[in-house]
Coordinates of C-alpha atoms and ligand atoms in Angstrom, one line a residue:
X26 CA 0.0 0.0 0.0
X27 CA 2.7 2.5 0.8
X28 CA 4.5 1.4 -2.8
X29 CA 1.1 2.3 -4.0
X30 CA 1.0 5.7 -2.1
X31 CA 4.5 6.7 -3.5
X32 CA 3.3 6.1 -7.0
X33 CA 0.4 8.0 -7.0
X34 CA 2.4 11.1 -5.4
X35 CA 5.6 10.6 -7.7
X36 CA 3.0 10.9 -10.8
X37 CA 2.2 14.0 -11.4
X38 CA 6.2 15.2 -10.3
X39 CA 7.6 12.4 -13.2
X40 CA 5.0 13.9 -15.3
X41 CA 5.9 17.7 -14.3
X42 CA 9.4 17.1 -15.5
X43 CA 7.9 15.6 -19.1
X44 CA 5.7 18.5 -19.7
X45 CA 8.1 21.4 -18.5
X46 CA 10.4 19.5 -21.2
X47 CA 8.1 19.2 -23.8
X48 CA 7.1 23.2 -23.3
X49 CA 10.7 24.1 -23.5
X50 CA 10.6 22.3 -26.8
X51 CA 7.9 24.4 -27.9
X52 CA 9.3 27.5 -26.7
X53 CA 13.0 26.7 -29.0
X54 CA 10.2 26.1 -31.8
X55 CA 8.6 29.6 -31.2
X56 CA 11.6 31.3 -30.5
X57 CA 10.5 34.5 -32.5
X58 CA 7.1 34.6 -30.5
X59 CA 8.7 33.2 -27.2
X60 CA 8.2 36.9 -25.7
X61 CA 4.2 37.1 -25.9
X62 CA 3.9 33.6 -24.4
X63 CA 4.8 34.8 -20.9
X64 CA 1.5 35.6 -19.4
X65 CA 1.2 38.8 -18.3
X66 CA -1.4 40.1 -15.3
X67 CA -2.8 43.4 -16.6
X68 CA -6.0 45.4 -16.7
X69 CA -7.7 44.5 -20.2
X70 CA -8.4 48.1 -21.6
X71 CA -9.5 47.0 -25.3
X72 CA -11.8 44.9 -26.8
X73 CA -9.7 41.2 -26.5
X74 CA -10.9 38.1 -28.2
X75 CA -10.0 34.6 -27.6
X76 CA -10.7 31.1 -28.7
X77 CA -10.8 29.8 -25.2
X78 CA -11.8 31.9 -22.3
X79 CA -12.0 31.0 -18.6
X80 CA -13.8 32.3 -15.9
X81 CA -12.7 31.6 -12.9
X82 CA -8.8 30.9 -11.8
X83 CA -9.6 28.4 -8.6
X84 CA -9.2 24.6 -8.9
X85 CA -11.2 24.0 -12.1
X86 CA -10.1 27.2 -14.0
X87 CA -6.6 26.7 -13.7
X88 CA -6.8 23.2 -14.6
X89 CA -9.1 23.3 -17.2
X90 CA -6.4 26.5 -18.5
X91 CA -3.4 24.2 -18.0
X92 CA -5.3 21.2 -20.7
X93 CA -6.6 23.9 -22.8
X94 CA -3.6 25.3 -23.5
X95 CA -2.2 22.1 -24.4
X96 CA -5.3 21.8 -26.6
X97 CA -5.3 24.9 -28.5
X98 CA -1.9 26.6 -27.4
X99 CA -1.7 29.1 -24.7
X100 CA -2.1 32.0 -26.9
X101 CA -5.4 31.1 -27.9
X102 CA -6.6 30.9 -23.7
X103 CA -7.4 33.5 -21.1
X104 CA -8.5 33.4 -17.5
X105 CA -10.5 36.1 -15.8
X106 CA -9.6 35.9 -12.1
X107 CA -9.1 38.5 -9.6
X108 CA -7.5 37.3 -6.7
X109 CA -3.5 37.9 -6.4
X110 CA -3.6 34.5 -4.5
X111 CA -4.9 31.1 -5.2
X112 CA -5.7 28.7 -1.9
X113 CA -5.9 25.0 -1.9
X114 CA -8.6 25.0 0.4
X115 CA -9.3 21.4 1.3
X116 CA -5.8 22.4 3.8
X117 CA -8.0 24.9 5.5
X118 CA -9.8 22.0 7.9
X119 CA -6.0 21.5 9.4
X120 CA -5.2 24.9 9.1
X121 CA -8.6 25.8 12.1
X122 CA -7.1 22.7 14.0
X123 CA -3.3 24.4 14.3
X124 CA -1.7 21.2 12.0
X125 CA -1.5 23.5 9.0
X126 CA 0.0 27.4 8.5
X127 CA -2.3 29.2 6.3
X128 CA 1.1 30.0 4.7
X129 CA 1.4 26.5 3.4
X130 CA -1.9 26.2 1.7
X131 CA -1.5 29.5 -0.7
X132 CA 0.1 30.2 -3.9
X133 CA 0.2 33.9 -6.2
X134 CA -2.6 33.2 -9.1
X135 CA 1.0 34.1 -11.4
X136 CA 2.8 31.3 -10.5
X137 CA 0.0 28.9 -10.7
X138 CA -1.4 30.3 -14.5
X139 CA 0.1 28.7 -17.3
X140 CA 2.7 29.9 -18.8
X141 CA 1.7 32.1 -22.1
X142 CA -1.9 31.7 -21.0
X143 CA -3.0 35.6 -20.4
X144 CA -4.5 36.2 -17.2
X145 CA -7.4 39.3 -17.1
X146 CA -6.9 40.9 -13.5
X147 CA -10.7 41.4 -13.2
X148 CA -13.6 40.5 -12.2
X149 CA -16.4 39.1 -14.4
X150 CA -19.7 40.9 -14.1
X151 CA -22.0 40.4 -16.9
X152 CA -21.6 37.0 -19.2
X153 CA -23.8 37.1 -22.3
X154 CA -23.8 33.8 -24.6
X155 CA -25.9 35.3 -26.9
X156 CA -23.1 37.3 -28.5
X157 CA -20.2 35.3 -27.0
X158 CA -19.1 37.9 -24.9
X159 CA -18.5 38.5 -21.3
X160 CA -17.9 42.1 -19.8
X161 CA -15.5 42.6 -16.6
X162 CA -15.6 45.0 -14.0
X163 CA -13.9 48.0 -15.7
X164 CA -16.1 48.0 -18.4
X165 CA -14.3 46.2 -21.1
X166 CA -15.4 43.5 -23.0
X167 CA -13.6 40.3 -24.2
X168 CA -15.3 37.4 -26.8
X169 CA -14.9 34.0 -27.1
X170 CA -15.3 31.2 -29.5
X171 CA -15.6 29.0 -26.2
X172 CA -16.6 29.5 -22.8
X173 CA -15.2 27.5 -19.5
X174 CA -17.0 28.2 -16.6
X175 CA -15.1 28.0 -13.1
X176 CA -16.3 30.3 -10.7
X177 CA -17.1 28.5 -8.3
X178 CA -20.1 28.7 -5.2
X179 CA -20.3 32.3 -3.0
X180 CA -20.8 32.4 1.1
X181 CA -23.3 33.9 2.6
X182 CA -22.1 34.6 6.2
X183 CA -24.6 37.6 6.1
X184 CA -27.7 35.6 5.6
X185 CA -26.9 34.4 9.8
X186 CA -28.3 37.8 11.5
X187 CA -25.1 39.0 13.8
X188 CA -22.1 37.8 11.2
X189 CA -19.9 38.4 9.9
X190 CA -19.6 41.2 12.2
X191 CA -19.5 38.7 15.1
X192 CA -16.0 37.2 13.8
X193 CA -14.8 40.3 16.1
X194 CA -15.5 37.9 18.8
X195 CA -12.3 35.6 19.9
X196 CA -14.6 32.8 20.4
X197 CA -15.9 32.3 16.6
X198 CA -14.2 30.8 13.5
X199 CA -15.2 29.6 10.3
X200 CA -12.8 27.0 7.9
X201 CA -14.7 28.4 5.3
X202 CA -12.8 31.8 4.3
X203 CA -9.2 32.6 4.6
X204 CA -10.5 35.7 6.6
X205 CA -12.1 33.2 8.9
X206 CA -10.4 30.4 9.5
X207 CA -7.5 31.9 11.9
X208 CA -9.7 32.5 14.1
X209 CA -11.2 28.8 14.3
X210 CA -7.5 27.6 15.8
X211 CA -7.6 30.8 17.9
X212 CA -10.6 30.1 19.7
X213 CA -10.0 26.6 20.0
X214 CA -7.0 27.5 21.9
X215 CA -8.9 29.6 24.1
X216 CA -11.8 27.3 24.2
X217 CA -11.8 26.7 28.3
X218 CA -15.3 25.1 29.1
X219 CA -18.5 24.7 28.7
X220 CA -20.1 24.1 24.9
X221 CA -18.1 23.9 21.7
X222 CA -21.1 24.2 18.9
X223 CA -19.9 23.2 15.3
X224 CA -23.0 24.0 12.9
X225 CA -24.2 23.1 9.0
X226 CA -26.3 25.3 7.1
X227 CA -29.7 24.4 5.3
X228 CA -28.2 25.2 1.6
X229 CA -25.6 23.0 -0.9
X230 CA -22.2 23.6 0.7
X231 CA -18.6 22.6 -0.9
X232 CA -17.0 19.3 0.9
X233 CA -19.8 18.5 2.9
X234 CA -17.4 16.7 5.3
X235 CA -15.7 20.0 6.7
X236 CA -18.5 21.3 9.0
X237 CA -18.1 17.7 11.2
X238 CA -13.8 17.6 10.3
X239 CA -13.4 20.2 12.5
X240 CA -15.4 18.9 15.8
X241 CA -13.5 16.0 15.7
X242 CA -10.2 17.5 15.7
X243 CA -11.7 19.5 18.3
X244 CA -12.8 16.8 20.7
X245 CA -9.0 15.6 19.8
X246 CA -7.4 18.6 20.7
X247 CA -9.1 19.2 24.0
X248 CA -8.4 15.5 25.4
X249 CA -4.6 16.8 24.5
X250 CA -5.0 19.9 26.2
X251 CA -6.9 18.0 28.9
X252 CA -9.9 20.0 28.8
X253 CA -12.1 17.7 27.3
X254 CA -14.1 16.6 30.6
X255 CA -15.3 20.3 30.4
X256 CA -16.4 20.6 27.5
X257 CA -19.8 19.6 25.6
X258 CA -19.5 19.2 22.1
X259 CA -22.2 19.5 19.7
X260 CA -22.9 19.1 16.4
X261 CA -26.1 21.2 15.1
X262 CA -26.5 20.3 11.6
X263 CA -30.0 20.7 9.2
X264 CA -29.5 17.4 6.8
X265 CA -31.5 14.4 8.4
X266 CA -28.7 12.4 8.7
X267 CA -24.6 13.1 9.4
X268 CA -23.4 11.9 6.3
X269 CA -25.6 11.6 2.8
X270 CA -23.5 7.9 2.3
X271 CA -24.7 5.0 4.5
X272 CA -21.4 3.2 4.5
X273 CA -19.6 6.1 6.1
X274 CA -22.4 7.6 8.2
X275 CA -22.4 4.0 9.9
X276 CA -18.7 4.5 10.8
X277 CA -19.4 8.4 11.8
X278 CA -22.1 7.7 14.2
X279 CA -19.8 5.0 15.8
X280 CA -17.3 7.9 16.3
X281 CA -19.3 10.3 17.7
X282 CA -21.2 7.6 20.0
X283 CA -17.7 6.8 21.2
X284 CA -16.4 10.3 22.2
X285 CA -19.5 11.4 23.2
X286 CA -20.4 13.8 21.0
X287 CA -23.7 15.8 20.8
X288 CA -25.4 15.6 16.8
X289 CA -28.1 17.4 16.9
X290 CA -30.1 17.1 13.6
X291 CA -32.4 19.0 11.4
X292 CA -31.3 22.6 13.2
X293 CA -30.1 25.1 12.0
X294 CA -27.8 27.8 12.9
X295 CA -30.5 31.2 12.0
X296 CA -28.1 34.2 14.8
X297 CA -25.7 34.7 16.3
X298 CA -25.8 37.0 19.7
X299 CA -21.3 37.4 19.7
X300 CA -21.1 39.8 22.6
X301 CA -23.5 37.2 24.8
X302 CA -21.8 34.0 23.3
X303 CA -25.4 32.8 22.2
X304 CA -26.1 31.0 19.0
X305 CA -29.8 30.9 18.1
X306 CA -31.2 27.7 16.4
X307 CA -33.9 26.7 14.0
X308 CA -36.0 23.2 14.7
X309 CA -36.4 22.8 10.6
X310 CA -39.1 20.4 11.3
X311 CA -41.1 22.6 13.7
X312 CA -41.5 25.7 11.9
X313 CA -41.1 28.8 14.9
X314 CA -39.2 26.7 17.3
X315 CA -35.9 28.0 17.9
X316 CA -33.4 27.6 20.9
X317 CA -31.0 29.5 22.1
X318 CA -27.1 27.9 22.9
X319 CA -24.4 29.3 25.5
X320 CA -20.9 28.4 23.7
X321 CA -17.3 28.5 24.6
X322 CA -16.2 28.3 21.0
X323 CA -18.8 28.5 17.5
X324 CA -17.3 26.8 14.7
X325 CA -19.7 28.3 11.9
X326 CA -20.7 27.1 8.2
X327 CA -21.9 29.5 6.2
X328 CA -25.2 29.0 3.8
X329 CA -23.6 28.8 0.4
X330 CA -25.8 29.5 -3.1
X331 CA -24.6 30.0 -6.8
X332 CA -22.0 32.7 -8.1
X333 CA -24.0 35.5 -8.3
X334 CA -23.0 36.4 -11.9
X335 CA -23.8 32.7 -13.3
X336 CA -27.1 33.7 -11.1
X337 CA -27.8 37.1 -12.9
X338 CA -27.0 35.0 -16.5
X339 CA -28.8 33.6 -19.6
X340 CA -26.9 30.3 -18.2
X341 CA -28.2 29.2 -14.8
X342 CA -30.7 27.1 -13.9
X343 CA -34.3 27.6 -11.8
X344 CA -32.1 27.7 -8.8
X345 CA -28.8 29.7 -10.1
X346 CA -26.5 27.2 -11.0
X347 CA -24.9 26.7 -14.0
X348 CA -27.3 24.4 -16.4
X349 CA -24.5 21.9 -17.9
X350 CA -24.9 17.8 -18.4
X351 CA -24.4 15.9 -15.9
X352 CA -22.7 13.5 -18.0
X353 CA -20.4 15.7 -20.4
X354 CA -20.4 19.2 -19.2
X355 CA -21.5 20.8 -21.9
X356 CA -24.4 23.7 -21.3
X357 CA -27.9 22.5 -21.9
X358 CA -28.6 25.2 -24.1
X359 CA -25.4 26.9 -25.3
X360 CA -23.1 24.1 -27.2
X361 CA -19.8 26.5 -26.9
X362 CA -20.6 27.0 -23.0
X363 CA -19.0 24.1 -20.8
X364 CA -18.5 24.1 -16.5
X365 CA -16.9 22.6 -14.0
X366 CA -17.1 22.3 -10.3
X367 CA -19.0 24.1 -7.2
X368 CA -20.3 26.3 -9.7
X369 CA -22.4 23.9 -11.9
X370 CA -25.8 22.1 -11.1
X371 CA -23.8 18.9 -11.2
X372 CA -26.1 16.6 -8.7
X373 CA -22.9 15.4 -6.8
X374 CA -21.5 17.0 -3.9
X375 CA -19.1 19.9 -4.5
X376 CA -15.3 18.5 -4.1
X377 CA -11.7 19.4 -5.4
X378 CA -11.5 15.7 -6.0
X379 CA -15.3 16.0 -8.1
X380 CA -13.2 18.7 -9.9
X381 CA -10.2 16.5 -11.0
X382 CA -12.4 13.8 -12.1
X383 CA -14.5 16.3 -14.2
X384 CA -11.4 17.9 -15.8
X385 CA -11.0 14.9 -17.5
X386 CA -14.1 14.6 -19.1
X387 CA -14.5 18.1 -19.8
X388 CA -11.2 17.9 -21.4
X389 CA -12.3 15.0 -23.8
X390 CA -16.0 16.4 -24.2
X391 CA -13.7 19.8 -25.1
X392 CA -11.5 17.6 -27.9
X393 CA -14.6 16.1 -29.6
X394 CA -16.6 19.3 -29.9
X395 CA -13.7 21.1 -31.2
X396 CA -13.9 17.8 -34.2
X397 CA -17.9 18.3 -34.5
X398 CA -18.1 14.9 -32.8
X399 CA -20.3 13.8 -30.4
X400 CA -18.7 13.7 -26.7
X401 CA -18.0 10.4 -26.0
X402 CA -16.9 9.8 -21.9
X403 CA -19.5 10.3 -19.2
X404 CA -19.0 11.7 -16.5
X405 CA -19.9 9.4 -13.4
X406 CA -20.6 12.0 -10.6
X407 CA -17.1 10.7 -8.7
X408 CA -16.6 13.1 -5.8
X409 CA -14.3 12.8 -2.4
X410 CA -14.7 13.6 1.1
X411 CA -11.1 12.4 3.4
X412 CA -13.2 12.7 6.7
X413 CA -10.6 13.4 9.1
X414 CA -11.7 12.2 12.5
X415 CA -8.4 12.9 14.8
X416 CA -5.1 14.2 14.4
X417 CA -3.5 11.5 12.6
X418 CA -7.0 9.3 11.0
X419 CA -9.5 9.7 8.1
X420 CA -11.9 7.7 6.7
X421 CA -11.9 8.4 2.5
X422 CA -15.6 8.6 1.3
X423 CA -15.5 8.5 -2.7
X424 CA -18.8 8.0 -4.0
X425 CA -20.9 8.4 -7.1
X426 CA -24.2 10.1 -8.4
X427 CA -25.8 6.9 -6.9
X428 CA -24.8 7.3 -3.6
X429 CA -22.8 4.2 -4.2
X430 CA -19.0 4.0 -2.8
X431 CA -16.3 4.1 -5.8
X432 CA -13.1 3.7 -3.9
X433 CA -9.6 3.8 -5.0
X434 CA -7.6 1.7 -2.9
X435 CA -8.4 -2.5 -2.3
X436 CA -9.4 -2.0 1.5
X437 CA -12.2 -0.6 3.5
X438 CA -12.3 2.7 3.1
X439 CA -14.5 3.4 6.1
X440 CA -12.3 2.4 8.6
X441 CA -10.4 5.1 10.1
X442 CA -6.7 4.7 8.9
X443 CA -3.2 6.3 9.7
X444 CA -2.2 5.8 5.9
X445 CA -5.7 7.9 4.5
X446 CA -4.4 10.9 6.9
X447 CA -0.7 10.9 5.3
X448 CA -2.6 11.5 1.9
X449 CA -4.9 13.6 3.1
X450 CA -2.5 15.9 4.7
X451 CA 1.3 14.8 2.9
X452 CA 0.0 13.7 -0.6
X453 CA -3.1 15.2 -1.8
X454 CA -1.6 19.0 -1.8
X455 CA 1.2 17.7 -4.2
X456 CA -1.0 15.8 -6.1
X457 CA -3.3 19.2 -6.2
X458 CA -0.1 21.6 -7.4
X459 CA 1.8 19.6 -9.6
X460 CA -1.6 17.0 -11.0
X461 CA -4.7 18.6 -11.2
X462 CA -3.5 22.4 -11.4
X463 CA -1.1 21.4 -14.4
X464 CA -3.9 19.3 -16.3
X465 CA -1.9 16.1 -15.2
X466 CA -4.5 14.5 -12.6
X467 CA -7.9 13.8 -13.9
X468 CA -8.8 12.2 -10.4
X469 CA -8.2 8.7 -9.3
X470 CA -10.3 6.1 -11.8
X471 CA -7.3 5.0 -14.2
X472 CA -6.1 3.9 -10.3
X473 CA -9.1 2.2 -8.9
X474 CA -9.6 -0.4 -12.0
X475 CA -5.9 -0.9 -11.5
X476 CA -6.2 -1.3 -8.1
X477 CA -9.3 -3.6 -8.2
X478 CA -7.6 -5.9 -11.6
X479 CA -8.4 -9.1 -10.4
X480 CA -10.7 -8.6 -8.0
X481 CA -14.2 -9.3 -10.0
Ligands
FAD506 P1 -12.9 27.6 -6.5 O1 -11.7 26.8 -6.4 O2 -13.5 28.1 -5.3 O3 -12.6 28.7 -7.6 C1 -13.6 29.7 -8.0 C2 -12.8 30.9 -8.5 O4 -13.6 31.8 -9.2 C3 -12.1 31.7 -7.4 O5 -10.7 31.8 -7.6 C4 -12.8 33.0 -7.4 O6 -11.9 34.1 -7.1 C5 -13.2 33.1 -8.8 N1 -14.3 34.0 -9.0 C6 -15.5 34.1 -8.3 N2 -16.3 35.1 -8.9 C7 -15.6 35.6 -9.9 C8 -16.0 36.6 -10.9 N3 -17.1 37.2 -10.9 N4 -15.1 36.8 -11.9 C9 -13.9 36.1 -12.0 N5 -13.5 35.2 -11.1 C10 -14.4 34.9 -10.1 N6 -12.4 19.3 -1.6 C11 -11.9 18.1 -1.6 O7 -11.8 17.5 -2.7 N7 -11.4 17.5 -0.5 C12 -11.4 18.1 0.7 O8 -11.0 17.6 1.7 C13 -12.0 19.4 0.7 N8 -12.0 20.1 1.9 C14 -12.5 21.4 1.9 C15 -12.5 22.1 3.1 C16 -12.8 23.4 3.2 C17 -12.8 24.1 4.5 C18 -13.2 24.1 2.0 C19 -13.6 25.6 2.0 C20 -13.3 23.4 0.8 C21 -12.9 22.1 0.7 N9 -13.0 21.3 -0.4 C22 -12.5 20.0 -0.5 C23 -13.7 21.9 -1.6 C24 -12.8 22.4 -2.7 O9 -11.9 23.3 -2.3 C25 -13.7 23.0 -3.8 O10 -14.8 22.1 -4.1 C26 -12.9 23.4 -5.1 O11 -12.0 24.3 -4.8 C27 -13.9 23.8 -6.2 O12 -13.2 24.3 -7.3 P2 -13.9 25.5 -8.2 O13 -12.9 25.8 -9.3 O14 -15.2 25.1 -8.6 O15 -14.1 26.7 -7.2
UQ1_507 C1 -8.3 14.1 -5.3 O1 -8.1 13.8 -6.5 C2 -8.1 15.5 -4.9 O2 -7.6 16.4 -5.9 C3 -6.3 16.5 -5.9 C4 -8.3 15.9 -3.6 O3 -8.0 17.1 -3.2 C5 -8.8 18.2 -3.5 C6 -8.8 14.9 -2.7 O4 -9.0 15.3 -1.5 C7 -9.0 13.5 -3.0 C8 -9.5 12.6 -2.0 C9 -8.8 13.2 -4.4 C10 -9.0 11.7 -4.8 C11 -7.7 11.0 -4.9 C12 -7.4 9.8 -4.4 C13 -6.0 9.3 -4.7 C14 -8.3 9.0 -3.7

């Protein structure tokens, strides 16, 4: 298993070293153009046009830029981002817990982008497939032949009356936002006694895993410190059940039977009272009941909905997510338009993992458009969720649109393991910089039937 482990993290490095090879190959070729390939972060002040655009420069944008560019050459691809930094967020959960330093877990959006792909410094604000244009933030417009959308899900820490203005308070964090997620290891430092209330919202929410992840590294951290016997811990969350998959719920509500920890379900989290440490509860099956919580420490995740300017677009759906197929990614309507990730109406939950598997496909659905052929691969709704459940164990949910379990490795992935947590927190961020954000990792599949050869 560890021979297997090294494999899968050597990949995309042996693979790295191939491509940056292959590109300087391209670049002695090009020699006379060589200059205009380095990608340049400017304010667009003209009218631009290009073949392949981008919105969106997070997990999905950058790797669907890194396999367009070897699709159509990077002078033919842009990506409208404007953040200065790029996050690998699934590090964020270790980052609350004190295992991580927010440090570690960003990168500048200029050394992530593609080489000779051009990145627009702006903001996207109006996107209108009837002409094939999109318009940013300082006014200027920029056309496409095709469309990737990446922009991913927004956080709504206002909808929660008393936030986000209540994050002033030592005793509130939130994993959710690198403005937030600080403070989630700071109060659980402070925490002394009395109730530690983790909470999940009553909308879709990215890696539906995280809002539980941090209680248990909680209830881990306070048996170190030896503060545990003072502390209640509860988890107030408004699904019906802890975890949407059987197999791993099973192994979840062992765990929290175990360490005695509070679920509390169907409520959710509607104020927050900071200067009174109260946090004010919903019964979501008895409309007008509420109750009101004393806490030590509030671990808060926010209601989530659809990018705002998918929302606001010819190309969302009912709700305000991006209308694409849930087998090719292609737009239901618009046949140049494809998406990817938290920002799509994909039914599978919202992952980094669902993103790499989906980069694949798009890239193939991409290739055969681009021939007039008819996409070919479908797209099985594979998504992740390492469920870390102490300092040093996760369980690996991978599932599919089913609901049925799709795991990589030959063993029983619901058991809590030593060997999940080293790729959790050792291999996965290497496999995310050098595989998925250079176009290398299309997720785990090619793995799994190599894994399971034999085994049918
Ligand atoms: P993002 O990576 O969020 O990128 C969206 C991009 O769009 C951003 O860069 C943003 O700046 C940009 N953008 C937004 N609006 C505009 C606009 N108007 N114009 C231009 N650009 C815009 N996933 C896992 O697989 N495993 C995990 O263990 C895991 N744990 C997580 C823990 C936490 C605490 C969090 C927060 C997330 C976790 N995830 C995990 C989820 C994972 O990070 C996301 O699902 C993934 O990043 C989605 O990629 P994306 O490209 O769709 O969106
Ligand atoms: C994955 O591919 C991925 O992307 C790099 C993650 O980070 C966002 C993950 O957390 C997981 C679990 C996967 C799936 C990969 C394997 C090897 C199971």
């Amino acid at each position: 298993m560890i021979l297997l482990l090294i494999t899968l993290s050597l990949f995309p490095l042996i693979f790295r070293r191939r491509m940056a090879a292959l590109y300087r190959l391209r670049q002695c070729h090009l020699t006379g153009r060589a200059a205009s390939h380095l990608h340049t972060s400017s304010r667009v002040s003209a009218q631009q046009h290009y073949k392949m655009l981008v919105l969106g420069g997070g997990s999905g944008g950058i790797a669907m830029s890194a396999r367009m560019k070897r699709l159509v050459g990077a002078e033919n691809v842009a990506v409208v981002e404007p953040s200065e930094m790029h996050y690998y967020q699934p590090l964020w959960t270790l980052v609350g817990a004190g295992a991580k330093d927010l440090k570690s877990t960003g990168r500048s959006t200029a050394s992530v982008m593609p080489s000779g792909v051009k990145w627009v410094k702006s903001k996207v604000q109006e996107i209108n497939p009837n002409t094939n244009t999109v318009r940013t933030d300082d006014g200027t417009e920029i056309s496409y032949e095709y469309l990737i959308v990446a922009l991913g899900l927004q956080l709504h820490f206002e909808k929660i009356r008393g936030l986000p203005e209540g994050f002033e308070h030592p005793q509130i964090g939130s994993n959710y936002s690198v403005e937030t997620v600080a403070k989630t290891w700071k109060a659980l430092q402070n925490f002394q006694e009395g109730n530690a209330v983790f909470t999940f919202p009553n909308t879709p929410v990215k890696c539906a895993g995280a809002p539980q992840k941090i209680m248990y590294l909680s209830d881990a951290f306070l048996r170190k410190t030896g503060k545990r016997s003072k502390a209640t811990i509860i988890y107030n969350t408004s699904l019906p059940v802890l975890f949407a998959i059987k197999k791993y719920a099973d192994s979840l509500w062992d765990i929290v039977e175990r360490r005695d920890l509070q679920v509390n379900l169907r409520r959710n989290l509607i104020e927050v009272r900071a200067d009174k440490q109260e946090a004010v509860f919903e019964n979501l099956d008895k409309p007008g009941e509420t109750k009101v919580i004393e806490y030590g420490m509030l671990h808060v995740t926010p209601p989530m909905g659809p990018n705002s300017t998918v929302k606001g677009s010819p190309l969302s759906d009912e709700a305000g997510w991006l209308d694409v197929d849930k087998y090719n990614l292609q737009h239901r309507r618009y046949a140049n338009v494809f998406g990817i990730g938290d920002c799509t109406n994909l039914p599978t939950s919202k992952t980094g993992a669902a993103v790499a598997a989906q980069s694949a496909i798009l890239d193939r659905t991409i290739r055969k458009v681009l021939r007039n052929e008819k996409p070919d691969k479908k797209y099985d709704g594979y998504t992740s969720c390492p469920l870390i459940t102490s300092y040093n164990t996760v369980i690996l949910a991978e599932f599919d649109y089913n609901g049925q379990p799709l795991e990589t490795f030959p063993i029983n992935q619901a058991k809590e393991r030593r060997l999940m947590y080293h790729m959790k927190a050792d291999v996965m961020p290497h496999l995310y910089w050098y595989g998925l954000l250079r176009g290398l990792w299309g997720g785990p599949g090619p793995y799994r039937k190599l894994f399971h050869l034999g085994m049918k």
